Amino acid sequence: MTKPLTGQDFKPDTPDRSLIDELIGTAVSGSARQRVRILQRVADLFVAGSRRYTDAQIALFDDVLQKLAAEIEVKARVKLAQRLAYLDTAPPKLMRSLAFDDAFSVACPVLANSPRLSDDDLAENAASKSQAHLLAIAQRIDLSEKVTDVLVDRGDRRVIRTVAANRGARFSLAGYGKLTARARYDRKLTLTLGQRSDIPRQYFLKLLENASASVRAKLIAVNPAAAAAVRDVIGEVADDIQKQSREASAEFAIAAIRRA
């Protein structure tokens, strides 16, 4: 019979591969409740000393926690994800595994907060997972153009509105172009984009060009500096109308002469 493991049995200062086998063996042979208890104990030990562990020690925890997490129910994985999501020393492989979990309740805290996920991880996740996963990514404090490009391509209306409102999100010119095109049919998105200080002028003018008078008025109310841009757009539209009118009149006059 396997002896129950205690905190004294796990000494992170002396990583030992055989300890992994003992932990996993205990978890596999035990009940679901015992597996969760072992996972919680290992997580407790990691969190308590995470700031002083070496890379080798973190790798050991990574191996143990990954294997234990694979043997537990969703509810326990959710608690594990919530507990480790904010740690910048969290086991990287485990965090990636939790981020790609099909259960959104597991993936959400990691995708929204974990500093252990790279731009490549986030872009890959956004390219393949559910809209719920994308929504969590859209709420991160900092988002690169590489990640927002994927969110803009795949995101539904809720994802698009969320990432557009995220001040820590950066967009490529192509990303802004797609957002502006979608804003043509989304008044709330138009207002959100119009309030971004980093929106390129050509796309801001496009927003104004397609916006209704009431939306333009709201944009000016939240951004007085937009008033000049609005006047520019109105002036350009008026000039275009006058130009078209003159061209039409000239063509009409020529046609009338020819008929005579």
Coordinates of C-alpha atoms in Angstrom, one line a residue:
M1 CA 0.0 0.0 0.0
T2 CA 1.4 3.4 -1.0
K3 CA 2.2 5.7 1.9
P4 CA 0.2 9.0 1.8
L5 CA 2.4 11.9 0.8
T6 CA 2.7 14.9 3.0
G7 CA 4.3 18.4 2.7
Q8 CA 7.5 17.0 4.3
D9 CA 7.8 14.4 1.5
F10 CA 8.1 17.1 -1.2
K11 CA 11.4 19.0 -0.9
P12 CA 11.7 21.5 -3.8
D13 CA 15.3 22.3 -2.9
T14 CA 16.3 18.8 -4.0
P15 CA 14.3 18.0 -7.2
D16 CA 14.1 14.2 -7.6
R17 CA 12.6 12.6 -10.6
S18 CA 11.5 9.6 -8.6
L19 CA 9.2 11.9 -6.6
I20 CA 7.2 12.6 -9.7
D21 CA 6.5 8.9 -10.2
E22 CA 5.5 8.5 -6.5
L23 CA 3.1 11.4 -6.7
I24 CA 1.6 10.3 -10.0
G25 CA 1.3 6.7 -8.7
T26 CA -0.5 7.9 -5.6
A27 CA -2.8 10.0 -7.7
V28 CA -3.7 7.3 -10.2
S29 CA -4.3 4.6 -7.5
G30 CA -6.3 7.0 -5.3
S31 CA -9.8 8.2 -5.4
A32 CA -10.9 11.4 -7.2
R33 CA -10.9 13.2 -3.9
Q34 CA -7.4 12.0 -3.1
R35 CA -6.1 13.2 -6.5
V36 CA -7.5 16.7 -5.9
R37 CA -6.0 16.8 -2.4
I38 CA -2.6 15.9 -3.8
L39 CA -2.9 18.5 -6.5
Q40 CA -3.9 21.1 -3.9
R41 CA -0.9 20.2 -1.7
V42 CA 1.6 20.5 -4.6
A43 CA 0.0 23.8 -5.7
D44 CA 0.3 25.1 -2.1
L45 CA 3.9 24.2 -2.0
F46 CA 4.6 25.8 -5.3
V47 CA 2.9 29.1 -4.5
A48 CA 4.5 29.3 -1.1
G49 CA 8.0 29.3 -2.5
S50 CA 7.6 30.2 -6.1
R51 CA 9.7 33.4 -5.9
R52 CA 12.8 31.5 -4.8
Y53 CA 12.7 28.4 -7.0
T54 CA 15.2 27.8 -9.7
D55 CA 14.3 27.0 -13.3
A56 CA 14.9 23.3 -12.6
Q57 CA 12.6 23.3 -9.6
I58 CA 9.9 25.1 -11.5
A59 CA 10.3 22.5 -14.3
L60 CA 9.8 19.8 -11.7
F61 CA 6.6 21.3 -10.4
D62 CA 5.5 21.8 -14.1
D63 CA 5.8 18.1 -14.7
V64 CA 4.0 17.1 -11.6
L65 CA 1.2 19.6 -11.9
Q66 CA 0.6 18.8 -15.5
K67 CA 0.2 15.1 -14.9
L68 CA -2.0 15.7 -11.8
A69 CA -4.2 18.2 -13.6
A70 CA -4.9 15.7 -16.4
E71 CA -6.5 13.4 -13.8
I72 CA -8.9 15.8 -12.1
E73 CA -12.3 17.1 -12.8
V74 CA -13.1 20.5 -14.4
K75 CA -14.0 22.1 -11.1
A76 CA -10.6 21.4 -9.6
R77 CA -8.8 22.6 -12.8
V78 CA -10.8 25.9 -12.5
K79 CA -9.4 26.4 -9.0
L80 CA -5.9 25.6 -10.1
A81 CA -6.1 28.0 -13.0
Q82 CA -7.5 30.8 -10.8
R83 CA -4.8 30.3 -8.3
L84 CA -1.8 30.4 -10.7
A85 CA -3.1 32.8 -13.4
Y86 CA -1.4 35.9 -12.0
L87 CA 2.0 34.4 -11.1
D88 CA 4.8 35.4 -13.4
T89 CA 6.7 32.3 -12.1
A90 CA 3.9 29.9 -12.8
P91 CA 4.9 26.6 -14.5
P92 CA 4.8 27.6 -18.2
K93 CA 3.8 24.3 -19.8
L94 CA 1.0 23.9 -17.3
M95 CA -0.3 27.4 -18.0
R96 CA -0.3 26.8 -21.7
S97 CA -2.2 23.5 -21.2
L98 CA -4.8 25.3 -19.0
A99 CA -5.1 28.1 -21.6
F100 CA -5.9 25.6 -24.3
D101 CA -8.4 23.7 -22.1
D102 CA -11.7 23.3 -24.0
A103 CA -13.6 24.2 -20.8
F104 CA -13.8 28.0 -20.9
S105 CA -14.1 28.2 -17.2
V106 CA -10.6 26.7 -16.9
A107 CA -9.0 28.7 -19.7
C108 CA -10.5 32.1 -19.0
P109 CA -8.5 33.2 -16.0
V110 CA -5.3 32.1 -17.7
L111 CA -6.0 33.7 -21.0
A112 CA -7.1 37.0 -19.5
N113 CA -4.2 37.3 -17.0
S114 CA -1.3 34.9 -17.2
P115 CA 2.1 36.6 -18.0
R116 CA 3.4 33.2 -18.9
L117 CA 1.6 33.1 -22.2
S118 CA 3.5 34.4 -25.2
D119 CA 2.1 36.3 -28.2
D120 CA 2.5 33.1 -30.2
D121 CA 0.5 31.2 -27.6
L122 CA -2.3 33.8 -27.6
A123 CA -2.4 34.1 -31.4
E124 CA -2.6 30.3 -31.8
N125 CA -5.3 30.1 -29.2
A126 CA -7.3 32.9 -30.8
A127 CA -7.0 31.2 -34.2
S128 CA -8.4 27.9 -33.0
K129 CA -10.5 28.1 -29.9
S130 CA -14.1 29.3 -29.1
Q131 CA -15.4 32.8 -29.0
A132 CA -15.4 32.6 -25.2
H133 CA -11.7 32.0 -25.3
L134 CA -11.2 35.0 -27.7
L135 CA -13.3 37.2 -25.3
A136 CA -10.9 36.4 -22.5
I137 CA -7.9 37.2 -24.6
A138 CA -9.5 40.5 -25.6
Q139 CA -9.5 41.6 -22.0
R140 CA -5.8 41.3 -21.4
I141 CA -4.0 44.4 -20.1
D142 CA -1.6 44.4 -23.0
L143 CA -2.2 43.0 -26.6
S144 CA 0.2 43.1 -29.5
E145 CA -0.8 43.6 -33.1
K146 CA -0.1 40.0 -33.8
V147 CA -2.8 38.9 -31.4
T148 CA -5.4 41.6 -32.2
D149 CA -5.1 40.8 -35.9
V150 CA -6.4 37.3 -35.2
L151 CA -9.1 38.6 -32.8
V152 CA -10.3 41.1 -35.4
D153 CA -10.4 38.3 -38.1
R154 CA -12.2 35.7 -36.0
G155 CA -14.0 37.6 -33.3
D156 CA -17.8 37.9 -33.0
R157 CA -19.4 41.3 -32.2
R158 CA -18.8 41.0 -28.5
V159 CA -15.1 40.2 -28.9
I160 CA -14.7 43.0 -31.4
R161 CA -16.3 45.6 -29.2
T162 CA -14.3 44.4 -26.2
V163 CA -10.9 44.5 -27.9
A164 CA -11.7 47.9 -29.5
A165 CA -12.4 49.3 -26.1
N166 CA -9.2 47.9 -24.6
R167 CA -6.7 50.7 -24.2
G168 CA -3.9 48.3 -23.9
A169 CA -4.6 46.7 -27.3
R170 CA -2.5 47.8 -30.3
F171 CA -3.8 47.4 -33.9
S172 CA -2.1 47.2 -37.2
L173 CA -3.3 49.3 -40.1
A174 CA -5.0 46.3 -41.6
G175 CA -6.7 45.6 -38.2
Y176 CA -7.9 49.2 -38.1
G177 CA -9.2 48.9 -41.6
K178 CA -11.3 45.8 -40.8
L179 CA -12.6 47.4 -37.6
T180 CA -13.6 50.5 -39.5
A181 CA -15.4 48.3 -42.1
R182 CA -17.3 46.5 -39.3
A183 CA -18.2 49.7 -37.6
R184 CA -20.2 50.8 -40.6
Y185 CA -22.9 48.4 -39.3
D186 CA -22.3 48.8 -35.6
R187 CA -23.0 52.2 -34.0
K188 CA -21.4 51.3 -30.6
L189 CA -18.2 50.1 -32.3
T190 CA -18.1 53.4 -34.2
L191 CA -18.3 55.4 -31.0
T192 CA -15.7 53.1 -29.3
L193 CA -13.2 53.4 -32.2
G194 CA -13.8 57.2 -32.4
Q195 CA -12.6 57.6 -28.9
R196 CA -9.3 55.8 -29.4
S197 CA -6.4 58.2 -29.4
D198 CA -4.3 56.0 -31.6
I199 CA -6.7 55.5 -34.5
P200 CA -5.0 56.7 -37.7
R201 CA -6.6 59.8 -39.1
Q202 CA -7.7 58.2 -42.4
Y203 CA -9.7 55.6 -40.5
F204 CA -11.2 58.2 -38.2
L205 CA -12.3 60.2 -41.2
K206 CA -13.8 57.0 -42.6
L207 CA -15.8 56.5 -39.4
L208 CA -17.1 60.0 -39.6
E209 CA -18.0 59.7 -43.3
N210 CA -20.1 56.6 -42.6
A211 CA -21.6 57.8 -39.3
S212 CA -25.0 59.3 -38.9
A213 CA -25.4 62.9 -37.7
S214 CA -26.3 61.8 -34.2
V215 CA -23.2 59.6 -33.9
R216 CA -21.0 62.4 -35.2
A217 CA -22.5 64.7 -32.5
K218 CA -21.6 62.1 -29.9
L219 CA -18.1 61.7 -31.2
I220 CA -17.6 65.5 -31.0
A221 CA -19.1 65.5 -27.4
V222 CA -16.5 62.9 -26.1
N223 CA -13.7 64.2 -28.3
P224 CA -13.9 68.0 -29.0
A225 CA -10.8 67.7 -31.2
A226 CA -12.9 65.7 -33.6
A227 CA -14.9 68.8 -34.5
A228 CA -12.3 70.0 -37.0
A229 CA -12.2 66.5 -38.6
V230 CA -16.0 66.5 -38.9
R231 CA -15.8 69.9 -40.6
D232 CA -13.2 68.5 -43.0
V233 CA -15.3 65.5 -43.8
I234 CA -18.4 67.7 -44.4
G235 CA -16.4 70.1 -46.5
E236 CA -15.0 67.2 -48.6
V237 CA -18.4 65.8 -49.1
A238 CA -19.8 69.2 -50.1
D239 CA -17.0 69.7 -52.5
D240 CA -17.6 66.2 -54.1
I241 CA -21.3 67.0 -54.5
Q242 CA -20.5 70.4 -56.1
K243 CA -18.0 68.8 -58.4
Q244 CA -20.4 66.0 -59.5
S245 CA -23.1 68.7 -60.0
R246 CA -20.8 70.7 -62.3
E247 CA -19.7 67.7 -64.2
A248 CA -23.3 66.6 -64.7
S249 CA -24.3 70.1 -65.9
A250 CA -21.4 70.3 -68.4
E251 CA -22.3 66.9 -69.8
F252 CA -25.9 67.9 -70.0
A253 CA -25.0 71.1 -71.9
I254 CA -22.7 69.2 -74.3
A255 CA -25.4 66.6 -75.0
A256 CA -28.0 69.4 -75.6
I257 CA -25.7 71.1 -78.2
R258 CA -25.2 67.8 -79.9
R259 CA -28.9 67.1 -80.1
A260 CA -29.4 70.6 -81.6

